[in-house]
PDB file of C-alpha atoms in Angstrom:
ATOM      1  CA  MET A1240      -0.115  -0.342  -0.089  1.00 58.00           C
ATOM      2  CA  SER A1241       1.331   3.212  -0.406  1.00 66.00           C
ATOM      3  CA  ASP A1242       1.910   6.373   1.589  1.00 68.00           C
ATOM      4  CA  THR A1243      -0.968   8.174   1.170  1.00 71.00           C
ATOM      5  CA  ILE A1244      -1.345  11.711   2.496  1.00 61.00           C
ATOM      6  CA  ALA A1245      -3.340  11.486   5.954  1.00 57.00           C
ATOM      7  CA  ASP A1246      -6.519  13.894   4.899  1.00 61.00           C
ATOM      8  CA  PRO A1247      -6.198  14.979   1.693  1.00 60.00           C
ATOM      9  CA  ALA A1248      -8.268  18.379   0.569  1.00 63.00           C
ATOM     10  CA  PHE A1249     -10.117  18.600  -2.588  1.00 67.00           C
ATOM     11  CA  GLU A1250     -11.229  21.814  -4.142  1.00 68.00           C
ATOM     12  CA  PRO A1251     -14.321  21.082  -6.606  1.00 69.00           C
ATOM     13  CA  PRO A1252     -17.079  23.280  -7.276  1.00 73.00           C
ATOM     14  CA  PRO A1253     -19.033  24.349  -4.888  1.00 75.00           C
ATOM     15  CA  GLU A1254     -22.309  23.419  -6.595  1.00 79.00           C
ATOM     16  CA  ALA A1255     -21.065  20.024  -8.452  1.00 80.00           C
ATOM     17  CA  GLN A1256     -20.314  18.403  -4.806  1.00 85.00           C
ATOM     18  CA  ALA A1257     -23.303  16.899  -4.355  1.00 89.00           C
ATOM     19  CA  PHE A1258     -23.276  15.548  -7.594  1.00 91.00           C
ATOM     20  CA  TYR A1259     -19.875  14.324  -6.674  1.00 91.00           C
ATOM     21  CA  GLU A1260     -20.940  12.524  -3.702  1.00 93.00           C
ATOM     22  CA  GLU A1261     -24.377  11.229  -5.710  1.00 95.00           C
ATOM     23  CA  ALA A1262     -22.009   9.749  -8.380  1.00 95.00           C
ATOM     24  CA  LEU A1263     -19.556   7.580  -5.984  1.00 96.00           C
ATOM     25  CA  ARG A1264     -22.656   6.949  -4.071  1.00 97.00           C
ATOM     26  CA  LEU A1265     -24.266   5.054  -7.022  1.00 97.00           C
ATOM     27  CA  LEU A1266     -20.924   3.780  -8.451  1.00 98.00           C
ATOM     28  CA  LYS A1267     -20.258   1.986  -5.280  1.00 97.00           C
ATOM     29  CA  GLU A1268     -24.136   0.751  -5.338  1.00 97.00           C
ATOM     30  CA  SER A1269     -23.630  -0.790  -9.127  1.00 97.00           C
ATOM     31  CA  GLY A1270     -20.864  -3.670  -7.828  1.00 97.00           C
ATOM     32  CA  VAL A1271     -18.711  -2.259 -10.390  1.00 97.00           C
ATOM     33  CA  PRO A1272     -15.071  -2.129 -10.240  1.00 97.00           C
ATOM     34  CA  PHE A1273     -13.796   1.407 -10.513  1.00 98.00           C
ATOM     35  CA  LEU A1274     -11.017   3.547  -9.141  1.00 97.00           C
ATOM     36  CA  LEU A1275     -11.032   7.651  -9.113  1.00 96.00           C
ATOM     37  CA  SER A1276      -7.973   9.145 -10.634  1.00 95.00           C
ATOM     38  CA  GLY A1277      -6.664  12.766 -11.742  1.00 91.00           C
ATOM     39  CA  THR A1278      -6.805  15.228  -9.176  1.00 90.00           C
ATOM     40  CA  TYR A1279      -7.938  12.871  -6.620  1.00 90.00           C
ATOM     41  CA  ALA A1280      -5.125  10.342  -6.819  1.00 93.00           C
ATOM     42  CA  VAL A1281      -2.496  12.995  -7.056  1.00 94.00           C
ATOM     43  CA  THR A1282      -3.319  14.838  -4.240  1.00 92.00           C
ATOM     44  CA  ALA A1283      -3.964  11.781  -2.480  1.00 92.00           C
ATOM     45  CA  TYR A1284       0.092  10.776  -3.537  1.00 94.00           C
ATOM     46  CA  THR A1285       1.434  14.119  -3.273  1.00 94.00           C
ATOM     47  CA  GLY A1286       0.032  16.136  -1.527  1.00 89.00           C
ATOM     48  CA  ILE A1287       0.174  19.229  -3.777  1.00 89.00           C
ATOM     49  CA  ARG A1288      -3.636  20.881  -3.993  1.00 85.00           C
ATOM     50  CA  ARG A1289      -5.690  22.313  -6.445  1.00 80.00           C
ATOM     51  CA  PRO A1290      -9.074  22.396  -8.003  1.00 75.00           C
ATOM     52  CA  THR A1291     -10.673  20.019  -9.939  1.00 74.00           C
ATOM     53  CA  LYS A1292     -13.565  20.449 -11.889  1.00 74.00           C
ATOM     54  CA  ASP A1293     -14.511  17.046 -12.823  1.00 79.00           C
ATOM     55  CA  LEU A1294     -14.403  13.538 -11.595  1.00 89.00           C
ATOM     56  CA  ASP A1295     -12.188  10.865 -13.338  1.00 93.00           C
ATOM     57  CA  VAL A1296     -13.484   7.295 -13.040  1.00 97.00           C
ATOM     58  CA  PHE A1297     -11.386   4.575 -14.213  1.00 98.00           C
ATOM     59  CA  CYS A1298     -12.495   1.203 -15.222  1.00 98.00           C
ATOM     60  CA  LYS A1299     -11.911  -1.608 -17.259  1.00 97.00           C
ATOM     61  CA  PRO A1300     -13.000  -1.378 -20.885  1.00 97.00           C
ATOM     62  CA  GLY A1301     -15.630  -4.607 -20.620  1.00 97.00           C
ATOM     63  CA  ASP A1302     -17.109  -2.634 -17.679  1.00 98.00           C
ATOM     64  CA  TYR A1303     -17.720   0.896 -18.789  1.00 97.00           C
ATOM     65  CA  PRO A1304     -21.008  -0.477 -20.359  1.00 98.00           C
ATOM     66  CA  ARG A1305     -22.618  -1.777 -17.251  1.00 98.00           C
ATOM     67  CA  ILE A1306     -21.706   1.463 -15.376  1.00 98.00           C
ATOM     68  CA  LEU A1307     -23.282   3.449 -17.985  1.00 98.00           C
ATOM     69  CA  ALA A1308     -26.270   0.898 -18.705  1.00 98.00           C
ATOM     70  CA  PHE A1309     -26.455   1.295 -14.533  1.00 98.00           C
ATOM     71  CA  PHE A1310     -27.063   5.022 -14.533  1.00 98.00           C
ATOM     72  CA  GLN A1311     -29.019   5.210 -17.916  1.00 97.00           C
ATOM     73  CA  ALA A1312     -31.725   3.309 -15.731  1.00 97.00           C
ATOM     74  CA  ARG A1313     -31.797   5.495 -12.888  1.00 96.00           C
ATOM     75  CA  GLY A1314     -32.512   8.434 -15.711  1.00 96.00           C
ATOM     76  CA  TYR A1315     -28.708   9.755 -15.519  1.00 96.00           C
ATOM     77  CA  ARG A1316     -28.155  10.784 -19.763  1.00 96.00           C
ATOM     78  CA  THR A1317     -24.898   8.899 -21.146  1.00 97.00           C
ATOM     79  CA  ASP A1318     -22.825   9.235 -23.937  1.00 95.00           C
ATOM     80  CA  VAL A1319     -20.134   7.211 -25.910  1.00 96.00           C
ATOM     81  CA  GLU A1320     -17.920  10.306 -26.449  1.00 93.00           C
ATOM     82  CA  ASP A1321     -15.426   7.772 -28.051  1.00 90.00           C
ATOM     83  CA  GLU A1322     -15.325   4.359 -27.787  1.00 91.00           C
ATOM     84  CA  ARG A1323     -11.895   3.814 -27.923  1.00 90.00           C
ATOM     85  CA  TRP A1324     -11.148   5.416 -24.736  1.00 94.00           C
ATOM     86  CA  ILE A1325     -14.224   7.660 -22.714  1.00 95.00           C
ATOM     87  CA  ALA A1326     -17.748   7.969 -21.966  1.00 97.00           C
ATOM     88  CA  LYS A1327     -19.668  10.454 -19.894  1.00 96.00           C
ATOM     89  CA  VAL A1328     -22.778  10.608 -17.607  1.00 97.00           C
ATOM     90  CA  TRP A1329     -24.664  13.473 -17.395  1.00 95.00           C
ATOM     91  CA  LYS A1330     -26.849  14.392 -14.275  1.00 92.00           C
ATOM     92  CA  ASP A1331     -27.948  18.023 -16.349  1.00 89.00           C
ATOM     93  CA  ASP A1332     -26.339  20.043 -19.042  1.00 86.00           C
ATOM     94  CA  LYS A1333     -23.411  21.307 -16.005  1.00 87.00           C
ATOM     95  CA  HIS A1334     -22.341  18.270 -14.258  1.00 89.00           C
ATOM     96  CA  PHE A1335     -21.221  14.966 -15.575  1.00 92.00           C
ATOM     97  CA  PHE A1336     -18.087  12.232 -14.849  1.00 94.00           C
ATOM     98  CA  ASP A1337     -15.829  10.942 -16.767  1.00 95.00           C
ATOM     99  CA  VAL A1338     -15.957   7.084 -17.344  1.00 98.00           C
ATOM    100  CA  ILE A1339     -12.126   6.834 -18.815  1.00 97.00           C
ATOM    101  CA  PHE A1340     -11.487   2.851 -19.626  1.00 97.00           C
ATOM    102  CA  ALA A1341      -7.852   3.175 -21.580  1.00 95.00           C
ATOM    103  CA  MET A1342      -5.419   6.394 -22.758  1.00 92.00           C
ATOM    104  CA  SER A1343      -6.664   8.254 -25.093  1.00 87.00           C
ATOM    105  CA  ASN A1344      -4.277   7.243 -28.116  1.00 89.00           C
ATOM    106  CA  GLY A1345      -5.175   3.701 -27.317  1.00 85.00           C
ATOM    107  CA  THR A1346      -1.331   2.521 -26.445  1.00 90.00           C
ATOM    108  CA  ILE A1347      -2.824   1.560 -23.050  1.00 93.00           C
ATOM    109  CA  ALA A1348      -6.197   0.367 -22.078  1.00 96.00           C
ATOM    110  CA  VAL A1349      -7.117  -0.149 -18.068  1.00 97.00           C
ATOM    111  CA  SER A1350      -6.267  -3.819 -16.727  1.00 96.00           C
ATOM    112  CA  ASP A1351      -6.693  -6.190 -14.075  1.00 96.00           C
ATOM    113  CA  SER A1352      -3.072  -4.284 -12.849  1.00 94.00           C
ATOM    114  CA  TRP A1353      -4.452  -1.028 -12.231  1.00 95.00           C
ATOM    115  CA  PHE A1354      -6.678  -1.890  -9.580  1.00 96.00           C
ATOM    116  CA  GLY A1355      -4.890  -2.449  -5.940  1.00 93.00           C
ATOM    117  CA  PRO A1356      -5.187  -1.763  -2.330  1.00 93.00           C
ATOM    118  CA  ASP A1357      -5.473   2.005  -2.054  1.00 94.00           C
ATOM    119  CA  ARG A1358      -8.228   3.867  -0.653  1.00 93.00           C
ATOM    120  CA  ILE A1359      -9.002   7.423   0.369  1.00 92.00           C
ATOM    121  CA  THR A1360     -12.267   9.294   1.500  1.00 90.00           C
ATOM    122  CA  VAL A1361     -13.582  11.422  -0.862  1.00 88.00           C
ATOM    123  CA  TYR A1362     -16.974  13.238  -0.105  1.00 87.00           C
ATOM    124  CA  GLY A1363     -18.219  10.856   2.283  1.00 88.00           C
ATOM    125  CA  HIS A1364     -17.110   7.786   0.281  1.00 93.00           C
ATOM    126  CA  GLU A1365     -14.481   4.953   0.500  1.00 93.00           C
ATOM    127  CA  VAL A1366     -13.369   4.419  -2.814  1.00 95.00           C
ATOM    128  CA  THR A1367     -10.008   3.060  -4.339  1.00 96.00           C
ATOM    129  CA  ILE A1368      -7.700   5.126  -6.446  1.00 95.00           C
ATOM    130  CA  THR A1369      -5.245   4.507  -9.234  1.00 96.00           C
ATOM    131  CA  PRO A1370      -2.133   2.611  -7.819  1.00 96.00           C
ATOM    132  CA  PRO A1371       1.180   5.031  -8.729  1.00 97.00           C
ATOM    133  CA  THR A1372       2.144   2.915 -11.590  1.00 97.00           C
ATOM    134  CA  ALA A1373      -1.308   3.279 -13.317  1.00 97.00           C
ATOM    135  CA  LEU A1374      -0.871   7.320 -12.294  1.00 97.00           C
ATOM    136  CA  ILE A1375       2.721   7.291 -14.117  1.00 97.00           C
ATOM    137  CA  LEU A1376       0.865   5.199 -17.133  1.00 97.00           C
ATOM    138  CA  SER A1377      -2.540   7.592 -17.604  1.00 96.00           C
ATOM    139  CA  LYS A1378      -0.281  10.673 -17.636  1.00 96.00           C
ATOM    140  CA  ALA A1379       2.793   9.501 -19.526  1.00 96.00           C
ATOM    141  CA  PHE A1380       1.194  10.228 -22.977  1.00 96.00           C
ATOM    142  CA  ILE A1381      -0.425  13.938 -21.944  1.00 94.00           C
ATOM    143  CA  GLN A1382       2.417  16.532 -23.772  1.00 94.00           C
ATOM    144  CA  ASP A1383      -0.045  18.504 -25.320  1.00 91.00           C
ATOM    145  CA  ARG A1384       0.350  22.502 -26.336  1.00 90.00           C
ATOM    146  CA  TYR A1385      -2.443  22.809 -23.886  1.00 90.00           C
ATOM    147  CA  ARG A1386      -1.719  20.621 -21.271  1.00 91.00           C
ATOM    148  CA  TYR A1387       1.862  18.670 -19.995  1.00 94.00           C
ATOM    149  CA  ASP A1388       1.297  15.924 -17.178  1.00 96.00           C
ATOM    150  CA  GLY A1389       5.127  16.002 -16.909  1.00 97.00           C
ATOM    151  CA  ALA A1390       5.171  17.612 -13.462  1.00 97.00           C
ATOM    152  CA  ASP A1391       2.480  15.388 -12.324  1.00 97.00           C
ATOM    153  CA  VAL A1392       4.432  12.328 -13.604  1.00 98.00           C
ATOM    154  CA  ASN A1393       8.253  13.964 -11.813  1.00 98.00           C
ATOM    155  CA  HIS A1394       5.840  14.509  -8.554  1.00 98.00           C
ATOM    156  CA  VAL A1395       4.143  11.133  -8.241  1.00 98.00           C
ATOM    157  CA  ILE A1396       7.916   9.736  -8.978  1.00 98.00           C
ATOM    158  CA  LEU A1397       9.309  11.884  -5.670  1.00 98.00           C
ATOM    159  CA  LYS A1398       6.401  10.861  -3.128  1.00 96.00           C
ATOM    160  CA  GLN A1399       5.807   7.603  -4.329  1.00 97.00           C
ATOM    161  CA  ALA A1400       8.903   6.094  -5.679  1.00 97.00           C
ATOM    162  CA  GLU A1401       9.148   3.558  -3.145  1.00 96.00           C
ATOM    163  CA  ALA A1402       5.435   2.211  -4.030  1.00 96.00           C
ATOM    164  CA  ILE A1403       5.885   1.760  -7.796  1.00 97.00           C
ATOM    165  CA  ASP A1404       6.233  -1.004  -9.664  1.00 97.00           C
ATOM    166  CA  TRP A1405       8.911  -0.514 -11.419  1.00 98.00           C
ATOM    167  CA  LYS A1406       9.381  -3.538 -13.905  1.00 98.00           C
ATOM    168  CA  SER A1407       5.510  -3.298 -14.719  1.00 97.00           C
ATOM    169  CA  LEU A1408       5.679   0.232 -15.542  1.00 98.00           C
ATOM    170  CA  LEU A1409       9.079  -1.106 -17.862  1.00 98.00           C
ATOM    171  CA  ASP A1410       6.552  -4.184 -19.524  1.00 97.00           C
ATOM    172  CA  GLN A1411       3.383  -2.079 -19.775  1.00 95.00           C
ATOM    173  CA  MET A1412       5.998   0.941 -21.069  1.00 97.00           C
ATOM    174  CA  ASP A1413       7.955  -1.372 -23.417  1.00 97.00           C
ATOM    175  CA  LEU A1414       6.576  -0.391 -26.972  1.00 96.00           C
ATOM    176  CA  TYR A1415       6.920   3.069 -25.421  1.00 97.00           C
ATOM    177  CA  TRP A1416      10.238   2.847 -23.597  1.00 98.00           C
ATOM    178  CA  GLU A1417      11.817   5.967 -25.256  1.00 98.00           C
ATOM    179  CA  VAL A1418       8.965   8.004 -23.533  1.00 98.00           C
ATOM    180  CA  LEU A1419       9.364   6.543 -20.157  1.00 98.00           C
ATOM    181  CA  MET A1420      13.103   7.275 -20.040  1.00 98.00           C
ATOM    182  CA  ALA A1421      12.640  11.327 -20.833  1.00 98.00           C
ATOM    183  CA  HIS A1422      10.276  11.226 -18.261  1.00 98.00           C
ATOM    184  CA  LEU A1423      13.125   9.539 -15.997  1.00 98.00           C
ATOM    185  CA  LEU A1424      15.752  12.062 -17.282  1.00 98.00           C
ATOM    186  CA  ASN A1425      13.330  15.168 -17.197  1.00 98.00           C
ATOM    187  CA  PHE A1426      12.993  14.151 -13.218  1.00 98.00           C
ATOM    188  CA  ARG A1427      16.551  13.400 -12.840  1.00 98.00           C
ATOM    189  CA  PHE A1428      16.959  16.666 -14.177  1.00 98.00           C
ATOM    190  CA  ALA A1429      14.091  18.664 -12.092  1.00 98.00           C
ATOM    191  CA  TYR A1430      15.345  16.510  -9.053  1.00 98.00           C
ATOM    192  CA  PRO A1431      19.112  16.023  -9.323  1.00 98.00           C
ATOM    193  CA  THR A1432      19.814  14.984  -5.408  1.00 98.00           C
ATOM    194  CA  GLU A1433      16.821  12.586  -5.707  1.00 98.00           C
ATOM    195  CA  ARG A1434      18.053  10.745  -8.923  1.00 97.00           C
ATOM    196  CA  GLY A1435      18.594   7.500  -6.632  1.00 98.00           C
ATOM    197  CA  LEU A1436      14.842   6.959  -5.964  1.00 98.00           C
ATOM    198  CA  VAL A1437      14.622   5.206  -9.860  1.00 98.00           C
ATOM    199  CA  PRO A1438      16.215   1.916  -9.974  1.00 98.00           C
ATOM    200  CA  ALA A1439      19.712   2.166 -11.497  1.00 98.00           C
ATOM    201  CA  TRP A1440      18.891  -1.320 -13.198  1.00 98.00           C
ATOM    202  CA  LEU A1441      15.975   0.613 -14.525  1.00 98.00           C
ATOM    203  CA  MET A1442      18.210   3.281 -16.178  1.00 98.00           C
ATOM    204  CA  THR A1443      21.083   1.085 -17.247  1.00 98.00           C
ATOM    205  CA  GLU A1444      18.087  -0.916 -19.358  1.00 98.00           C
ATOM    206  CA  LEU A1445      16.554   2.080 -21.285  1.00 98.00           C
ATOM    207  CA  ILE A1446      20.404   3.335 -21.790  1.00 98.00           C
ATOM    208  CA  GLY A1447      21.416   0.112 -22.947  1.00 98.00           C
ATOM    209  CA  ARG A1448      18.705   0.337 -25.298  1.00 98.00           C
ATOM    210  CA  LEU A1449      19.300   3.489 -26.517  1.00 98.00           C
ATOM    211  CA  GLN A1450      22.618   2.864 -27.142  1.00 97.00           C
ATOM    212  CA  ALA A1451      22.277  -0.226 -29.412  1.00 97.00           C
ATOM    213  CA  GLN A1452      19.514   1.926 -31.321  1.00 96.00           C
ATOM    214  CA  VAL A1453      21.925   4.558 -32.083  1.00 95.00           C
ATOM    215  CA  ASP A1454      23.723   3.029 -34.919  1.00 92.00           C
ATOM    216  CA  LEU A1455      20.503   0.979 -36.549  1.00 95.00           C
ATOM    217  CA  PRO A1456      19.532   1.935 -39.830  1.00 94.00           C
ATOM    218  CA  PRO A1457      15.632   4.312 -39.285  1.00 90.00           C
ATOM    219  CA  PRO A1458      12.632   2.438 -39.825  1.00 89.00           C
ATOM    220  CA  ARG A1459      11.511   2.406 -43.634  1.00 89.00           C
ATOM    221  CA  VAL A1460       7.858   3.259 -43.215  1.00 87.00           C
ATOM    222  CA  LYS A1461       7.376   7.168 -42.436  1.00 90.00           C
ATOM    223  CA  VAL A1462       5.358   7.502 -39.120  1.00 91.00           C
ATOM    224  CA  CYS A1463       5.082  10.454 -36.894  1.00 93.00           C
ATOM    225  CA  ARG A1464       3.976   9.231 -33.505  1.00 93.00           C
ATOM    226  CA  GLY A1465       3.803  12.554 -32.492  1.00 94.00           C
ATOM    227  CA  ARG A1466       0.015  12.317 -32.529  1.00 90.00           C
ATOM    228  CA  LEU A1467       0.316   9.894 -29.331  1.00 93.00           C
ATOM    229  CA  PHE A1468       0.971  13.108 -27.451  1.00 94.00           C
ATOM    230  CA  SER A1469      -0.646  15.192 -29.128  1.00 91.00           C
ATOM    231  CA  PRO A1470      -3.483  14.692 -32.192  1.00 87.00           C
ATOM    232  CA  ARG A1471      -3.997  18.492 -32.987  1.00 87.00           C
ATOM    233  CA  ASP A1472      -0.138  19.875 -32.176  1.00 92.00           C
ATOM    234  CA  TYR A1473       0.971  17.086 -35.490  1.00 92.00           C
ATOM    235  CA  ILE A1474      -1.398  17.462 -38.118  1.00 91.00           C
ATOM    236  CA  ALA A1475       0.367  19.186 -40.632  1.00 93.00           C
ATOM    237  CA  ASP A1476       3.271  15.827 -40.242  1.00 93.00           C
ATOM    238  CA  ILE A1477      -0.162  13.866 -41.623  1.00 90.00           C
ATOM    239  CA  SER A1478      -1.791  16.254 -44.041  1.00 91.00           C
ATOM    240  CA  GLU A1479       1.024  17.926 -45.574  1.00 93.00           C
ATOM    241  CA  TRP A1480       4.341  16.122 -44.802  1.00 94.00           C
ATOM    242  CA  GLY A1481       4.173  13.116 -45.654  1.00 91.00           C
ATOM    243  CA  PHE A1482       3.982  11.226 -42.534  1.00 92.00           C
ATOM    244  CA  GLY A1483       1.985   7.733 -41.890  1.00 88.00           C
ATOM    245  CA  ASP A1484      -0.621   8.443 -38.887  1.00 86.00           C
ATOM    246  CA  VAL A1485      -0.549   5.671 -35.815  1.00 83.00           C
ATOM    247  CA  VAL A1486      -3.053   7.041 -33.842  1.00 75.00           C
ATOM    248  CA  GLY A1487      -6.115   6.688 -36.544  1.00 67.00           C
ATOM    249  CA  LYS A1488      -8.481   9.883 -35.088  1.00 63.00           C
ATOM    250  CA  GLY A1489     -10.239  12.466 -37.397  1.00 64.00           C
ATOM    251  CA  LEU A1490      -7.647  15.579 -38.342  1.00 64.00           C
ATOM    252  CA  GLU A1491     -10.311  17.637 -36.234  1.00 60.00           C
ATOM    253  CA  GLU A1492     -11.139  16.135 -33.322  1.00 55.00           C
ATOM    254  CA  ARG A1493     -14.277  17.111 -30.905  1.00 48.00           C
ATOM    255  CA  HIS A1494     -13.855  17.374 -27.583  1.00 44.00           C
ATOM    256  CA  ASP A1495     -17.771  18.962 -26.524  1.00 46.00           C
ATOM    257  CA  PRO A1496     -20.249  16.909 -25.534  1.00 42.00           C
ATOM    258  CA  VAL A1497     -22.524  15.530 -27.984  1.00 39.00           C
ATOM    259  CA  ALA A1498     -26.005  17.202 -27.309  1.00 38.00           C
TER     260      ALA A1498
END
């Protein structure tokens, strides 16, 4: 179990707190396994307080239809925003919570390994939160012009290094080991006195992969993996410069709710 903050405090919109309490109560009543993530998990693990405007509920891909059906049967409006990773449950036109079952770029899905023993009390309900390893996975690819979660990754490593399953983290990032290495280098730069928090074997493994890659010929298929970080910031690469797209998303993306 991780060393969570004894009494984490959250700052939701006052008018939304009653809805969040109701949503968590019903989620627990549903019997469907779920995790609370986002700002709630970051605050619990690091003590950093910041306002939150939503509720990020994580579940396995096979369970998200069950959550939506449970709430829909009780009069809530549901919206499958993108079947690859996110749905929403709406109380009214203002209040909703996200149901997230994979990363937005499709690289990693929520799995049983994301469920651990860490629990916090939020709005009167004891709920399970994403463990540090899964929290890093959920934030590793969020590198957008308007949002970058690298600081969250650094803070989770700083405060929860002993609770991180480094082998599992590497296994799940195996195809994207360069992304993991970049985060770890950023951590070493941000906290030079704390470099020892990242296991030496992991840095040695990643450096060995990079060294082996340096003298290899470039891939023959010209792709841009930048859209795994930000679909909108790498549009020219796909539409004008001849790079193949590995994301499979439209060049113009909607992020607003469907009316």
